[in-house]
PDB file of C-alpha atoms in Angstrom:
ATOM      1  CA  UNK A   1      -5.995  38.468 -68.087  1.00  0.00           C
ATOM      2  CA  UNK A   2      -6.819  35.726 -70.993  1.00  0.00           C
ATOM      3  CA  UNK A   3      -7.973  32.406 -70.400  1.00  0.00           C
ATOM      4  CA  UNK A   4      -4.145  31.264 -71.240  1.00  0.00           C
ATOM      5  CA  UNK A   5      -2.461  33.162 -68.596  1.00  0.00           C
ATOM      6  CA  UNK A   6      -5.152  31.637 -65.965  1.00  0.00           C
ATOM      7  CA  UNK A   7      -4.056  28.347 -67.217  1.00  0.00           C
ATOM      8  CA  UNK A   8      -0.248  29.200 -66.968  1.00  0.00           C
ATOM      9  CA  UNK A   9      -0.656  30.802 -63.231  1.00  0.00           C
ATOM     10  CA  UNK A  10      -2.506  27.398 -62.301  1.00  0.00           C
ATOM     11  CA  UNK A  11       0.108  25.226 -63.882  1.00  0.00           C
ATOM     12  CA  UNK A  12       2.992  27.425 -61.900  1.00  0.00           C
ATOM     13  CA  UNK A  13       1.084  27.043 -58.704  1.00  0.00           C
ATOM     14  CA  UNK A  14       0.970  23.451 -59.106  1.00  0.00           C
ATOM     15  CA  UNK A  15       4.804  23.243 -60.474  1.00  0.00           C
ATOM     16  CA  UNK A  16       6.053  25.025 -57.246  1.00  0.00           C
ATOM     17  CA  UNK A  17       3.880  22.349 -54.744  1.00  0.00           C
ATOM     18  CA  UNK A  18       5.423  19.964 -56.056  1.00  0.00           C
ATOM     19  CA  UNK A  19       8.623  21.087 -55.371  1.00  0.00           C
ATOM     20  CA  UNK A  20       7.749  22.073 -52.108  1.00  0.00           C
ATOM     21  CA  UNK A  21       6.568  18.562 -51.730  1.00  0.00           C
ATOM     22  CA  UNK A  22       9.640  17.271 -53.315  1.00  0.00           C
ATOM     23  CA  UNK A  23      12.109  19.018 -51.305  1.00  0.00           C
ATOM     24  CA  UNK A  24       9.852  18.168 -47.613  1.00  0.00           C
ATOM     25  CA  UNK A  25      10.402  14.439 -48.529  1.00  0.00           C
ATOM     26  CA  UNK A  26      14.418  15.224 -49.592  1.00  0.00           C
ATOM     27  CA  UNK A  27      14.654  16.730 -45.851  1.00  0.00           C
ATOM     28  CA  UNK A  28      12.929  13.978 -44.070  1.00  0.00           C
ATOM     29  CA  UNK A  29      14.594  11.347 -46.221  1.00  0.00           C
ATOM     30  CA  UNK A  30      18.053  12.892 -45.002  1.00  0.00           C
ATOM     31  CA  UNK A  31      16.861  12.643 -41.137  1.00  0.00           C
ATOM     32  CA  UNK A  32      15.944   9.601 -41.263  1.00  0.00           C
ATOM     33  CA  UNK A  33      19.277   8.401 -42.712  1.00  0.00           C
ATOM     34  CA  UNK A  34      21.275  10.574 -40.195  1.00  0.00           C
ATOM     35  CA  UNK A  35      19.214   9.240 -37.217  1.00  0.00           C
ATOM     36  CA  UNK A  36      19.670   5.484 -38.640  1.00  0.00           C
ATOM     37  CA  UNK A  37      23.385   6.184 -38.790  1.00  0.00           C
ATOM     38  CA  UNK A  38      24.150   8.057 -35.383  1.00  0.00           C
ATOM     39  CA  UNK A  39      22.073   5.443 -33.900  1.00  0.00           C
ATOM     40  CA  UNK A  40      24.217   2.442 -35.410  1.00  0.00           C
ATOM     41  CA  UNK A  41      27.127   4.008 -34.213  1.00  0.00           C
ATOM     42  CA  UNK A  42      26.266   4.739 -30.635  1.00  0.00           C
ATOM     43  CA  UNK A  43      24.143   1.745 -30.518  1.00  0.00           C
ATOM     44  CA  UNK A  44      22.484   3.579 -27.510  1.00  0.00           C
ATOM     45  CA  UNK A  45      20.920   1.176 -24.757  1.00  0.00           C
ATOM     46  CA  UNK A  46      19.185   1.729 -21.631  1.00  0.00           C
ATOM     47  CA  UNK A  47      20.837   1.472 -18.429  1.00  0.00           C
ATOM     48  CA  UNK A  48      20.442  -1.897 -16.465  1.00  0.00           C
ATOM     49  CA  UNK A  49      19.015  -1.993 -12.895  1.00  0.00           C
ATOM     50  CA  UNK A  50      19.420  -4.410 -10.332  1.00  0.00           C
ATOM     51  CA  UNK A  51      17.599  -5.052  -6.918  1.00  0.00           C
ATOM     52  CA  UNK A  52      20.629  -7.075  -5.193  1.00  0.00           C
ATOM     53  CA  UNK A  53      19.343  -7.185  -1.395  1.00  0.00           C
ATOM     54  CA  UNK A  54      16.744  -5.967   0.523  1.00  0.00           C
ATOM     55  CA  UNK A  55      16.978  -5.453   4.295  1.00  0.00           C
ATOM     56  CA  UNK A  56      13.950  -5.605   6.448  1.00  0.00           C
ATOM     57  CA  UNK A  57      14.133  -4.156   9.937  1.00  0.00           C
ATOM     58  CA  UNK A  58      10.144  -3.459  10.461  1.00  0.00           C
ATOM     59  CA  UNK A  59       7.084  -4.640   8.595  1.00  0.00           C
ATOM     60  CA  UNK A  60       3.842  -4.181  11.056  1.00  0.00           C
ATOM     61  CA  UNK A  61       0.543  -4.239   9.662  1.00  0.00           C
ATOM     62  CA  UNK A  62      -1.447  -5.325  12.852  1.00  0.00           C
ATOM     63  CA  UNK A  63      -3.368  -2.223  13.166  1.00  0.00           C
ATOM     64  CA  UNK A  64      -6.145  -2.062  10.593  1.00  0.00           C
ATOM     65  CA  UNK A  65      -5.936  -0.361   7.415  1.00  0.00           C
ATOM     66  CA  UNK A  66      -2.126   1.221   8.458  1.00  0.00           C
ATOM     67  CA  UNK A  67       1.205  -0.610   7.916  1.00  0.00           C
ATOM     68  CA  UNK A  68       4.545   0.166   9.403  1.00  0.00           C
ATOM     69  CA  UNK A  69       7.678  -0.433   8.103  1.00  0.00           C
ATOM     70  CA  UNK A  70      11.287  -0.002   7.543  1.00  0.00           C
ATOM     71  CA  UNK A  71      13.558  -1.532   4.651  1.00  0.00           C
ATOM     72  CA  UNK A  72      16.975  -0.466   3.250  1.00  0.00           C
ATOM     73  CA  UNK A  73      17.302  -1.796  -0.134  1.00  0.00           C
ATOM     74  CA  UNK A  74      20.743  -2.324  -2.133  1.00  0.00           C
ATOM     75  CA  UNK A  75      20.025  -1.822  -5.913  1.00  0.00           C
ATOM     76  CA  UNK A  76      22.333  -1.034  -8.419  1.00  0.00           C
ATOM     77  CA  UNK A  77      22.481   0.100 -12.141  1.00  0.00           C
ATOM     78  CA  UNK A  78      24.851  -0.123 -15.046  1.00  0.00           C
ATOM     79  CA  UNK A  79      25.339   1.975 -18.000  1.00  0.00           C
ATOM     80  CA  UNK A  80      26.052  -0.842 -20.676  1.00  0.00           C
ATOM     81  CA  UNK A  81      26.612   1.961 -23.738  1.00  0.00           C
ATOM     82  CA  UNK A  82      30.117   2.823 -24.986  1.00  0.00           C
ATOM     83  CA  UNK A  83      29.966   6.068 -26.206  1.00  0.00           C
ATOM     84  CA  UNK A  84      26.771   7.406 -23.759  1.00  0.00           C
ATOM     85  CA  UNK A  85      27.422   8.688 -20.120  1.00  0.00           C
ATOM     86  CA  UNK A  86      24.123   9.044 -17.892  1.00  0.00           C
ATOM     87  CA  UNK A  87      23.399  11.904 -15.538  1.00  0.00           C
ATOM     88  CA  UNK A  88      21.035  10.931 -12.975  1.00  0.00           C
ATOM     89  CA  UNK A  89      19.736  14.606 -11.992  1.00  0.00           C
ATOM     90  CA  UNK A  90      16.988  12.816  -9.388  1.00  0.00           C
ATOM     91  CA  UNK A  91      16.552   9.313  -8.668  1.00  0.00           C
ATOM     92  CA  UNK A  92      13.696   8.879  -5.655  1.00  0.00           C
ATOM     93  CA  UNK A  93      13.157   5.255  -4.368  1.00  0.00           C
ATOM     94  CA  UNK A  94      10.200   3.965  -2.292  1.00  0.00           C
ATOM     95  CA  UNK A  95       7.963   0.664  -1.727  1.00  0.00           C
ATOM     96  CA  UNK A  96       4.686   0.412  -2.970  1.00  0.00           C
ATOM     97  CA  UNK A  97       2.051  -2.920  -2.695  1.00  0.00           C
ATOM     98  CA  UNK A  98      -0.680  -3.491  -4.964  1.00  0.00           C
ATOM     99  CA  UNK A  99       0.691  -0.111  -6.603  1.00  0.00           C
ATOM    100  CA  UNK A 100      -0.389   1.977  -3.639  1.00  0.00           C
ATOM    101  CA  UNK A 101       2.701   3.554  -1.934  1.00  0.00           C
ATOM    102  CA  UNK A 102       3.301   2.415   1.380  1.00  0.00           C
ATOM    103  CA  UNK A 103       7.029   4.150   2.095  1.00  0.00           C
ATOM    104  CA  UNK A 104       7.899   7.764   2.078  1.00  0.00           C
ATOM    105  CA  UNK A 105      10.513   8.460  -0.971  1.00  0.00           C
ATOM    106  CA  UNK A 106      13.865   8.387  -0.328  1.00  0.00           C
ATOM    107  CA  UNK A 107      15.975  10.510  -2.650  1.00  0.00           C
ATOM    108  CA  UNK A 108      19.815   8.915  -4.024  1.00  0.00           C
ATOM    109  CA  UNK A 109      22.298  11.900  -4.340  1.00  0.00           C
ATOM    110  CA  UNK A 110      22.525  13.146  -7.774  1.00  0.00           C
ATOM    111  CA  UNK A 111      25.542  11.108 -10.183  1.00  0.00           C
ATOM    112  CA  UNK A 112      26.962  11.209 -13.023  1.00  0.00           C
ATOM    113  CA  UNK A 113      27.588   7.372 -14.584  1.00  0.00           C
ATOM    114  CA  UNK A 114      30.189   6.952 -17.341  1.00  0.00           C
ATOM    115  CA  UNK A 115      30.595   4.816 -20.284  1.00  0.00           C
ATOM    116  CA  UNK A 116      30.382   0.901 -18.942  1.00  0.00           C
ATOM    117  CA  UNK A 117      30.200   1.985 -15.284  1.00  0.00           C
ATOM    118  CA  UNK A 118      28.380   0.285 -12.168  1.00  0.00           C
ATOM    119  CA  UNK A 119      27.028   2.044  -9.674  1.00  0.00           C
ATOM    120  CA  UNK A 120      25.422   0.671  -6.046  1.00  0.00           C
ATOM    121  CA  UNK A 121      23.235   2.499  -3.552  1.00  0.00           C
ATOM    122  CA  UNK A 122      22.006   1.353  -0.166  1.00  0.00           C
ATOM    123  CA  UNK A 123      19.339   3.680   1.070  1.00  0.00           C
ATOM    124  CA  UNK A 124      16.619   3.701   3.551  1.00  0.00           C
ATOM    125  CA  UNK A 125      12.788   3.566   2.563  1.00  0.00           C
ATOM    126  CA  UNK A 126      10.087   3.746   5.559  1.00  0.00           C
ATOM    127  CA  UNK A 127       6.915   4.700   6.556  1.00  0.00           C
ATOM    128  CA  UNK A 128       5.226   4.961   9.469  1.00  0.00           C
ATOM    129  CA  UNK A 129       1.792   4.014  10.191  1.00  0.00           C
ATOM    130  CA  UNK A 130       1.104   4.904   6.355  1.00  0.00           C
ATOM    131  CA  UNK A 131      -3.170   4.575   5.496  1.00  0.00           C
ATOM    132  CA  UNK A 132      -3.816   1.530   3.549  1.00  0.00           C
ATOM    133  CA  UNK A 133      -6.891   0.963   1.663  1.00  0.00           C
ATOM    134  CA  UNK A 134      -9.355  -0.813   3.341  1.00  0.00           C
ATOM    135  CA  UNK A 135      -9.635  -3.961   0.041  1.00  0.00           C
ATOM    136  CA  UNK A 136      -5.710  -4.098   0.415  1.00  0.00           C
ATOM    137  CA  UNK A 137      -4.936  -4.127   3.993  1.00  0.00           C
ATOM    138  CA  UNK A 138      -6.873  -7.199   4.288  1.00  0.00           C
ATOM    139  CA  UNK A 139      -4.777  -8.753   1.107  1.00  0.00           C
ATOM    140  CA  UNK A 140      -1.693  -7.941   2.774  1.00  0.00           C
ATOM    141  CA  UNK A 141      -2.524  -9.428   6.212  1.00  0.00           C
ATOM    142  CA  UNK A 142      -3.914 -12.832   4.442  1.00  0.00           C
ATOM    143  CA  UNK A 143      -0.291 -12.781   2.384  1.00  0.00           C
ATOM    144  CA  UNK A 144       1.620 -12.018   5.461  1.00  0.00           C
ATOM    145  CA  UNK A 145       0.069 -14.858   7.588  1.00  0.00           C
ATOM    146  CA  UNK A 146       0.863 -17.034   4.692  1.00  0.00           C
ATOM    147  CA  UNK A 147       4.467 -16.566   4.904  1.00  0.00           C
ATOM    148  CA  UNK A 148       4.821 -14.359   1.802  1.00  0.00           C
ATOM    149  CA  UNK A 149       4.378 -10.352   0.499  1.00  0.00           C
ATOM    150  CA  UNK A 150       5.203  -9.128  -2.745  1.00  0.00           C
ATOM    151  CA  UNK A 151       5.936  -5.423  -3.292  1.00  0.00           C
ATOM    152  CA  UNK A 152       7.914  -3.779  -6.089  1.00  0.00           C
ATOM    153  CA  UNK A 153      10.683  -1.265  -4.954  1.00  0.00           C
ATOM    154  CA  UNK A 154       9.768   1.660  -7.492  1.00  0.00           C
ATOM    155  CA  UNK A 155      12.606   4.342  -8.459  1.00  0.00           C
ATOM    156  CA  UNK A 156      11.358   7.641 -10.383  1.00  0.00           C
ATOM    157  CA  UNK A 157      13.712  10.014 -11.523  1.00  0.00           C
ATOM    158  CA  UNK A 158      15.082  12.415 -14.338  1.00  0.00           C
ATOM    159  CA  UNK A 159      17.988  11.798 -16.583  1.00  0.00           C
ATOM    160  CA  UNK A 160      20.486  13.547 -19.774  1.00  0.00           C
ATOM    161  CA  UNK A 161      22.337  11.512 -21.927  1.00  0.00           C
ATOM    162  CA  UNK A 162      25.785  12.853 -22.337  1.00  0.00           C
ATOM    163  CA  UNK A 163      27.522  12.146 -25.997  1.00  0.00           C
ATOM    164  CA  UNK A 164      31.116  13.892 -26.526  1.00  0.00           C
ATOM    165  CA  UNK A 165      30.434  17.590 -25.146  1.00  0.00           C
ATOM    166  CA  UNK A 166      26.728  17.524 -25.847  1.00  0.00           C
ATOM    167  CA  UNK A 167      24.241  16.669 -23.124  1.00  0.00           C
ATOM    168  CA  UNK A 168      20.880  16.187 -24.079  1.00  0.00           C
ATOM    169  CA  UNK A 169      17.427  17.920 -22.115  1.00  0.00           C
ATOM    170  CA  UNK A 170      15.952  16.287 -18.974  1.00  0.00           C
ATOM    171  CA  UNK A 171      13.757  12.655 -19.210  1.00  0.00           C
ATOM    172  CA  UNK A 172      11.826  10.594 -16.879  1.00  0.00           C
ATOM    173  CA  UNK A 173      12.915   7.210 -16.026  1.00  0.00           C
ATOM    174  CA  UNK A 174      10.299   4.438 -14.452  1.00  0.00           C
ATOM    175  CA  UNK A 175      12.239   1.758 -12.495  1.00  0.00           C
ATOM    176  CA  UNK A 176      10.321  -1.082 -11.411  1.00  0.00           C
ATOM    177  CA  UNK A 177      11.718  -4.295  -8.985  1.00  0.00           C
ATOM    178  CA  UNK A 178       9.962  -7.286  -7.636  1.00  0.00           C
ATOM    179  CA  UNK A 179      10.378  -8.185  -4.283  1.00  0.00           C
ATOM    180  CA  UNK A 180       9.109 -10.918  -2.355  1.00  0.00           C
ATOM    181  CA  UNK A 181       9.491 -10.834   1.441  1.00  0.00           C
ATOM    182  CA  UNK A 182       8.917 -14.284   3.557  1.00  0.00           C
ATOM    183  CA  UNK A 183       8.420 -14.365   6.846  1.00  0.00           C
ATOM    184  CA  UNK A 184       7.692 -17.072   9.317  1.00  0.00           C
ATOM    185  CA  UNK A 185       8.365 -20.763   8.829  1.00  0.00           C
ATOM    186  CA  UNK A 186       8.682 -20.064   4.766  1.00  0.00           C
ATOM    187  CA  UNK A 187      11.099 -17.435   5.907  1.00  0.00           C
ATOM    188  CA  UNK A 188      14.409 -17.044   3.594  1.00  0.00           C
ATOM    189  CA  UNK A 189      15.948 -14.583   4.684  1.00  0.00           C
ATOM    190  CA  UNK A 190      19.072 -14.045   7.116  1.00  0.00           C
ATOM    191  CA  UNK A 191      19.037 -12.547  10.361  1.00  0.00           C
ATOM    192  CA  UNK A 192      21.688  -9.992  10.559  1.00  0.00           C
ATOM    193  CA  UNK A 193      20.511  -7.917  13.433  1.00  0.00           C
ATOM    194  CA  UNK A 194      17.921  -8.374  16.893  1.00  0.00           C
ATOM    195  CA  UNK A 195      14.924  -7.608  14.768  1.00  0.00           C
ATOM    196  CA  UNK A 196      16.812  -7.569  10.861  1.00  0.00           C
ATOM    197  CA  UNK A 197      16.064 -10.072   8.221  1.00  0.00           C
ATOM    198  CA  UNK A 198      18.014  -9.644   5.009  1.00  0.00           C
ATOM    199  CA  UNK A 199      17.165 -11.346   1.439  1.00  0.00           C
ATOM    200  CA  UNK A 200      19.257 -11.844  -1.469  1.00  0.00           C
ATOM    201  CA  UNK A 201      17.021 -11.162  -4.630  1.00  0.00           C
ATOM    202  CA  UNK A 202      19.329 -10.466  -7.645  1.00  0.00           C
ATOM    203  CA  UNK A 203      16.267  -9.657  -9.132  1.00  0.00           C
ATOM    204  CA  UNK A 204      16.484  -7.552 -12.793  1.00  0.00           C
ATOM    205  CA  UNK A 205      14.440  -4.720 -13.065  1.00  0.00           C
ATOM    206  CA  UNK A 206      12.142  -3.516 -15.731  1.00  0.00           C
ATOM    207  CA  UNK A 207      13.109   0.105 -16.941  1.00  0.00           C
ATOM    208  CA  UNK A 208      10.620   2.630 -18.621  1.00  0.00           C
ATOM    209  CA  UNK A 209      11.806   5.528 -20.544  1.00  0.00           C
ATOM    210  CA  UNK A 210      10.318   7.593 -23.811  1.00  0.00           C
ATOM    211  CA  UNK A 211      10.589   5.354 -27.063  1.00  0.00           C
ATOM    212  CA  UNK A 212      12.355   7.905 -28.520  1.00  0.00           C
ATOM    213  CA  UNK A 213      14.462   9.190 -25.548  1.00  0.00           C
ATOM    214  CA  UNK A 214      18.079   9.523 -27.569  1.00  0.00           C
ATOM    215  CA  UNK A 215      16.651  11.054 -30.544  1.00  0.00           C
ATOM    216  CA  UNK A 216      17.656  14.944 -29.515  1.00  0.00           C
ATOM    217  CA  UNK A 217      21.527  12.966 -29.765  1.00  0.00           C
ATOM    218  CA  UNK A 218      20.830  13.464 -33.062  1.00  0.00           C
ATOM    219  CA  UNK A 219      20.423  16.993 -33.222  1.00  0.00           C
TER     220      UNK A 219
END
């Protein structure tokens, strides 16, 4: 082979990368305008959660290092989006203070939440002489005494976003909600039972999912 042919070869080699090149960038070019125009159209948005009430019936953390308690919380969600329906496949909802849990998980029946829909549930969250760590069960009899506790009501779940007839694959969802419980003289809750206080929160909720959690819509 001459020393011209080498040169040709070379030059073809370099003429097809750049096509190769060229034609990668035409491709990614085109998803990016197809994913910039689905998503202007659905204008997807996360669903919106709301801790209404919560309902204390037990909160006992006189034995060292273990707390007791019983709470039913009222929290409900709405899917804002108006061309995205929401299956909740597994929603579990517990208590947790200083982010250790202190309530068992109580799991919300599996739903399916159309376009613009509200949805409310009511359950139960308890545990029962649950361990506490030692540098926290202090904190949380010096904030009791005071007159007031804050824990976060914590929902973890999986959901698909649902788009026409195409449902999309399985995601986590983090839901986080203050909650500040008063007790004694700073107390504002309602008694609605012999040993039941209930408080109104309204309280908005901060929602985690994956930055990128309605891009398989696209595809």
């Amino acid at each position: 082979m001459s020393a011209k042919d080498c040169g040709n070869h070379g030059k073809g080699r370099r003429k097809l990368f750049r096509r190769i090149i060229a034609c990668l960038l035409v491709f990614l070019l085109i998803t990016l305008i197809t994913i910039l125009l689905i998503w202007a159209i659905l204008r997807p948005s996360k669903p919106r959660f709301i801790l209404q009430d919560t309902t204390v019936y037990a909160f006992n953390s006189s034995v060292p290092n273990f707390l007791t308690s019983n709470f039913q919380v009222t929290i409900s969600s709405r899917n804002p989006n108006d061309k995205i329906g929401i299956y909740y496949d597994r929603l579990d909802v517990y208590a947790s203070y200083r982010s250790q849990q202190i309530t068992l998980r109580t799991a919300i029946p599996p739903t399916y939440q159309g376009h613009g829909e509200v949805n409310v549930w009511s359950p139960f969250i308890f545990g029962n002489m649950v361990p506490i760590a030692p540098e926290f069960s202090g904190s949380l009899n010096a904030e009791q005494n005071a007159g007031s506790v804050f824990l976060v009501i914590k929902i973890d779940g999986r959901v698909r976003w649902k788009v026409g007839t195409f449902i999309s694959g399985k995601y986590h969802i983090y839901i986080r909600c203050p909650a500040y419980i008063t007790f004694g003289s700073r107390s504002t809750g309602v008694l609605v039972g012999a040993n039941a206080v209930k408080y109104q929160f309204v309280t908005r909720c901060s929602l985690s999912l994956p930055v990128l959690y309605l891009t398989p819509l696209v595809f």
